Coordinates of C-alpha atoms in Angstrom, one line a residue:
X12 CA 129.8 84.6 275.8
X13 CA 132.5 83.3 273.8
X14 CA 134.7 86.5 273.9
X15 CA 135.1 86.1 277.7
X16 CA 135.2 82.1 277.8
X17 CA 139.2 81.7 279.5
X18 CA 139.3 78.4 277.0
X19 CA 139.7 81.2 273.8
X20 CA 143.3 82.2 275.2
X21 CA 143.8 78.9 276.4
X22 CA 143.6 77.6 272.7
X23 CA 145.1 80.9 271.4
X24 CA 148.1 80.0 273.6
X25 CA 148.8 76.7 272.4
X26 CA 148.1 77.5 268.6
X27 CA 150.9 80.3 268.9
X28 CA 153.6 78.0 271.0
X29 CA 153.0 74.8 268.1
X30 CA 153.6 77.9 265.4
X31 CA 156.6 79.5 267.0
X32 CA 158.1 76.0 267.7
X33 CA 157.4 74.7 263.9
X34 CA 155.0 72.0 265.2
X35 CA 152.0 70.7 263.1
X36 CA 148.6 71.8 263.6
X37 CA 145.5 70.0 262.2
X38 CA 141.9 70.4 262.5
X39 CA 139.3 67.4 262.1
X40 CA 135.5 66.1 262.2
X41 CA 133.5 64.0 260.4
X42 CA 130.4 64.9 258.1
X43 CA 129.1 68.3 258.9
X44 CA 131.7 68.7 261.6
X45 CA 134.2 67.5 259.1
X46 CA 133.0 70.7 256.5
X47 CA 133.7 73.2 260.1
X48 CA 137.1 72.2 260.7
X49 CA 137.9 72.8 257.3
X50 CA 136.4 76.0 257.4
X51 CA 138.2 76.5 260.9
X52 CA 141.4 75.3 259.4
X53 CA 141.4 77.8 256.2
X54 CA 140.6 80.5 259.0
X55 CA 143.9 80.1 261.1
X56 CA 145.8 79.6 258.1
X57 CA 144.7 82.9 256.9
X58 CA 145.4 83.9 260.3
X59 CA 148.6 82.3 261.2
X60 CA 150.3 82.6 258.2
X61 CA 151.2 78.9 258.6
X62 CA 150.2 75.6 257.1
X63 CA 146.9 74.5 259.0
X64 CA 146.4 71.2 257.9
X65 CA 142.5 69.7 258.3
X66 CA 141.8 65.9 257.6
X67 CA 138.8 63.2 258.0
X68 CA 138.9 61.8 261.4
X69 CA 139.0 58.2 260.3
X70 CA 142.3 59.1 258.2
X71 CA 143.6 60.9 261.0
X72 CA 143.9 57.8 262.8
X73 CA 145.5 56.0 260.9
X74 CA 148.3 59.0 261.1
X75 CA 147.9 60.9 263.8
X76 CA 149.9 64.2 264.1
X77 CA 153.0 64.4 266.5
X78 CA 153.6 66.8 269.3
X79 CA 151.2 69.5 267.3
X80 CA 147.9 70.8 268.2
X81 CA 145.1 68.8 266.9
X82 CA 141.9 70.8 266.8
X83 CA 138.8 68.6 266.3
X84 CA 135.1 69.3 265.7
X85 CA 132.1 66.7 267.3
X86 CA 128.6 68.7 267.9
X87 CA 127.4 66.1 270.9
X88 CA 130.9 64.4 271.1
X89 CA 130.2 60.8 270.4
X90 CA 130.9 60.1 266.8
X91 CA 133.4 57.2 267.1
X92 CA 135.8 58.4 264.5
X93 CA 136.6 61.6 265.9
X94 CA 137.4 60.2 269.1
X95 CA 139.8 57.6 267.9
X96 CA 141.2 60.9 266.3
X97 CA 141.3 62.4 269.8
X98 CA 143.0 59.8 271.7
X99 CA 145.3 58.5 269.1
X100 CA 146.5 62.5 269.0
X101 CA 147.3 62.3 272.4
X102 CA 149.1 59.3 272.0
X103 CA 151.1 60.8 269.7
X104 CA 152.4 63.6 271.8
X105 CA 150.2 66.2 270.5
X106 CA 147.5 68.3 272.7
X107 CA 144.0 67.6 271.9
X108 CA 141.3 70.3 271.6
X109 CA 137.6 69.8 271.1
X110 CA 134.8 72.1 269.9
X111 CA 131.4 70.2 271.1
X112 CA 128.1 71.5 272.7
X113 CA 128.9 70.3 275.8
X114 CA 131.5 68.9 278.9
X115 CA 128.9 65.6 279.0
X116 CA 130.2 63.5 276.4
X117 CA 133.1 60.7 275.5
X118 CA 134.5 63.1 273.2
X119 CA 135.2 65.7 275.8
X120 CA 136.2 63.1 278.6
X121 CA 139.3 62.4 275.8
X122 CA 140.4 66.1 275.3
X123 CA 143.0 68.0 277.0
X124 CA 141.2 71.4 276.3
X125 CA 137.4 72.3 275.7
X126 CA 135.7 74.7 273.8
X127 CA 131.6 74.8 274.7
X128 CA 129.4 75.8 272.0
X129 CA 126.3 75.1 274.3
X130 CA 123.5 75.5 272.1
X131 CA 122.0 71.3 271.3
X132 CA 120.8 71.1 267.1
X133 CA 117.3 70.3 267.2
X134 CA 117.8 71.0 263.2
X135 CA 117.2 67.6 261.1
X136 CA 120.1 68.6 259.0
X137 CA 122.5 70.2 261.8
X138 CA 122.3 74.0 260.9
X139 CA 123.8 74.7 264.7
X140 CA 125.9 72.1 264.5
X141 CA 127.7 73.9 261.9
X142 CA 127.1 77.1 262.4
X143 CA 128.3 77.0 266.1
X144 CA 131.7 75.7 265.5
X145 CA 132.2 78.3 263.0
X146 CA 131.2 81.2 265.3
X147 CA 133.6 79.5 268.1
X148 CA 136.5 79.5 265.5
X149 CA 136.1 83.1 264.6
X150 CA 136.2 84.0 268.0
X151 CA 139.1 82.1 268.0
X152 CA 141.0 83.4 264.9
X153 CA 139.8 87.6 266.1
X154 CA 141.6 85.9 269.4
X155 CA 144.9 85.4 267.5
X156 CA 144.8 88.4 265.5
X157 CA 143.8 90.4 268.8
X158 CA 140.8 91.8 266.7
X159 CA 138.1 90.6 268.6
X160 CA 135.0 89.8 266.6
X161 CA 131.7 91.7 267.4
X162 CA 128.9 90.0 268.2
X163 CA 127.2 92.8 267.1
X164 CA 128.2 92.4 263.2
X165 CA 127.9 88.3 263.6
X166 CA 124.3 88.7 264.6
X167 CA 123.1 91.4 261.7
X168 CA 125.1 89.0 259.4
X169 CA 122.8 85.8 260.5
X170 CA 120.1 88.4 260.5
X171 CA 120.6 89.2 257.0
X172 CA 121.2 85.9 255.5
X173 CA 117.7 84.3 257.1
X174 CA 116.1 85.2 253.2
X175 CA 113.6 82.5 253.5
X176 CA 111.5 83.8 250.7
X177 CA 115.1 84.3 248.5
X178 CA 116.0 80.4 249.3
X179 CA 112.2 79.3 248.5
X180 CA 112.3 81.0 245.1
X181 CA 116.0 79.1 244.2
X182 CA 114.8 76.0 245.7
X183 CA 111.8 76.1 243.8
X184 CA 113.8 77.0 240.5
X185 CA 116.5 73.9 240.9
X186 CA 113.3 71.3 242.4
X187 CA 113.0 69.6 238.6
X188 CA 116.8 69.2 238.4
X189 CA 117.6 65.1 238.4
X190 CA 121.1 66.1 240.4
X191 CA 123.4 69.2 241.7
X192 CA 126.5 70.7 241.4
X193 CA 128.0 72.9 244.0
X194 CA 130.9 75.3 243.3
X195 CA 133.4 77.1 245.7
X196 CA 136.6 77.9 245.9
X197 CA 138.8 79.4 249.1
X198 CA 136.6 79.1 252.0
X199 CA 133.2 78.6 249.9
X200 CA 134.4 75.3 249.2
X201 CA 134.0 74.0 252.7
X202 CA 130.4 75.6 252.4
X203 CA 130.0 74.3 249.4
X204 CA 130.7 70.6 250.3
X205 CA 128.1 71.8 253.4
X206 CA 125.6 72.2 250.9
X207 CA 125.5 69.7 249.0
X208 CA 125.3 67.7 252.3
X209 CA 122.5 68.6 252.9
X210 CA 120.3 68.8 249.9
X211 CA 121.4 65.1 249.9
X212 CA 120.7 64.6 254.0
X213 CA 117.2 66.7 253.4
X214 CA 115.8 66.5 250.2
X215 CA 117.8 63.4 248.9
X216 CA 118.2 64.9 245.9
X217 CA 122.1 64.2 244.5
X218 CA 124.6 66.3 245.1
X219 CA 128.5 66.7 244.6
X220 CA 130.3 69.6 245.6
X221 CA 133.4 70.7 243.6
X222 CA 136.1 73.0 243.5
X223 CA 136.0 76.3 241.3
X224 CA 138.6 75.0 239.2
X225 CA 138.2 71.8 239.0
X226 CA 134.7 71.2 237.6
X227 CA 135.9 72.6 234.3
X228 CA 138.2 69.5 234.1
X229 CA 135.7 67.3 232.8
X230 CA 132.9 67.4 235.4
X231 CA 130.8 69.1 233.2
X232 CA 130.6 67.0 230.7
X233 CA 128.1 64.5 232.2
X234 CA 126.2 67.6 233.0
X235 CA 122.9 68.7 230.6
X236 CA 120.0 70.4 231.0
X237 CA 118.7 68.3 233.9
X238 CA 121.3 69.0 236.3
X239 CA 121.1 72.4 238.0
X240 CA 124.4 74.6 239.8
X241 CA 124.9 76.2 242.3
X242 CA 127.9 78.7 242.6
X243 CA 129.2 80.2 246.1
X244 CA 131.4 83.6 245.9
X245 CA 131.9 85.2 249.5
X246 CA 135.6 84.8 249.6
X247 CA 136.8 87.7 246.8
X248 CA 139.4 89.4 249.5
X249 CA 142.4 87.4 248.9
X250 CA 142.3 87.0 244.7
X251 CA 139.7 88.9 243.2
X252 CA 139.8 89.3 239.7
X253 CA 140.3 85.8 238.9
X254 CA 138.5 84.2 241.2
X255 CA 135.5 86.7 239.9
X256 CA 136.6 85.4 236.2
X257 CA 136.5 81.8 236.7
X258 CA 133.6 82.0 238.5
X259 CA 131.8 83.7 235.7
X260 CA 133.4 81.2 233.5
X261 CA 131.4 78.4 235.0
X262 CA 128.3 79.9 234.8
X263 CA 128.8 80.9 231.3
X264 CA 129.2 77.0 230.5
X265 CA 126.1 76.0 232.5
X266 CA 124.2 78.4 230.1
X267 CA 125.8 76.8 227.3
X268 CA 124.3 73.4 228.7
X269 CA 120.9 75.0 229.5
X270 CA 121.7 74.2 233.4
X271 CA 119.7 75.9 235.4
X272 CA 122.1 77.9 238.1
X273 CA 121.7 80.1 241.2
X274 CA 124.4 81.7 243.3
X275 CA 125.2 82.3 246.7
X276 CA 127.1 85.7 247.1
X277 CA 128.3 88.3 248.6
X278 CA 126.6 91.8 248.1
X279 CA 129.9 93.3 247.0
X280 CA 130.6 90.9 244.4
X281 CA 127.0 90.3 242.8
X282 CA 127.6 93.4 240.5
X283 CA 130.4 90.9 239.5
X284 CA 128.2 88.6 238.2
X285 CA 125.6 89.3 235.0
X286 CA 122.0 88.5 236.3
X287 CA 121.4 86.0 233.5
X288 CA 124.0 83.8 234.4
X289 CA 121.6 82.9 237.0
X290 CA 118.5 82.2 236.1
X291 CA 117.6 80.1 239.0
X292 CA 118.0 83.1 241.6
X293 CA 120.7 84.4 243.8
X294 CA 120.9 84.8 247.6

């Protein structure tokens, strides 16, 4: 539905005049919407070849961005933050886009251009909510690129990654930990931060998600056997061989601290990655 929805080369359209005419862009949300514009925002970078700056909604209002494109993420369009975000952007000059699930809300009374989702979360922990918006800013970015996406490959990739009895047999392996730590870098760290969301939202167990690099700056050292990681590597296009390094480097330090660790991966890199470094399981 997305592919032929005339708000894809609306948004296209304004995206490529802010870009041509040097103009900021900035994507926003709060909480799990927060973690999609992120996402969204490392996409159209990628995409653009521009800076694509992304930014809490609260601390958006206290600055909002001038005579840009502001691209902002609310599931059912009423969180209050994001919709200060929206209207202070127009204030400023700048043309405010919303992703949301529907026309019927505050947030989409405030925005100049809409972008429908259309499917309501009935998940406790938002799994559409996040999901959707990611799909919509795909469709977006293929948009840009004038690669369409397929629908076809986005379905057999949801297909493939509902391994319930995979995510059972990790969850069951990290269920003793006390806390977690969640790793990404490049886009994973969105997903990561995702994640760790909601492990604290649905099984209110800690959790703090951290870049690649950065836990290795002193993180780790409150960390013993009773905290358990969890590493996400999906985004090797870009910088492989180090990104595959480093990422083997923090496992190899949560074996030295008897953490158990699992991985999220993709199926072309988990040859990358020695099958006792995660004794908890991989998915």
């Amino acid at each position: 539905r997305l592919a032929a929805d005339p708000a894809i080369p609306r948004l296209a359209a304004l995206v490529r005049e802010a870009v041509a005419d040097g103009r900021p862009i900035l994507t926003t949300g709060c909480g799990t919407s927060e973690h999609a514009a992120l996402m969204a925002a490392a996409l159209l970078e990628d995409a653009l070849g521009a800076d694509v700056r992304s930014a809490q909604a609260f601390e958006v209002t206290r600055r909002p961005p001038a005579h840009g494109v502001m691209l902002a993420f609310s599931h059912e369009g009423g969180t209050a933050a994001t919709n200060d975000a929206l209207l202070g952007a127009r204030e400023a000059g700048a043309a405010a886009a919303l992703i949301t699930v529907s026309d019927r809300s505050p947030g989409a009374g405030l925005a100049d251009l809409l972008l429908l989702t259309e499917e309501q979360d009935q998940s406790w922990c938002h799994t559409v909510g996040y999901l959707s918006p990611l799909v919509a800013a795909a469709v977006l970015v293929g948009a840009l690129r004038e690669q369409p996406i397929d629908p076809v490959v986005v379905r057999a990739l949801l297909q493939i990654a509902d391994h319930e009895a995979g995510a059972e047999e990790m969850a069951a392996a990290l269920s003793g930990c006390t806390r977690l730590l969640v790793v990404g870098s490049g886009v994973d760290y969105p997903a990561a931060r995702e994640l760790a969301l909601k492990v604290e939202e649905g099984a209110r167990l800690p959790a703090t998600a951290h870049h690649l690099e950065t836990i290795r700056h002193g993180h780790l050292a409150a960390a013993d056997a009773h905290a358990g990681l969890v590493l996400l590597l999906t985004d090797g296009e870009a910088w492989g061989a180090p990104l595959v390094e480093r990422s083997r480097a923090v496992l190899r330090s949560a074996a030295a601290l008897g953490m158990p660790a699992a991985a999220i991966v993709a199926a072309d890199l988990g040859d990358d990655l020695p099958l006792p470094l995660t004794p908890a399981g991989r998915l």
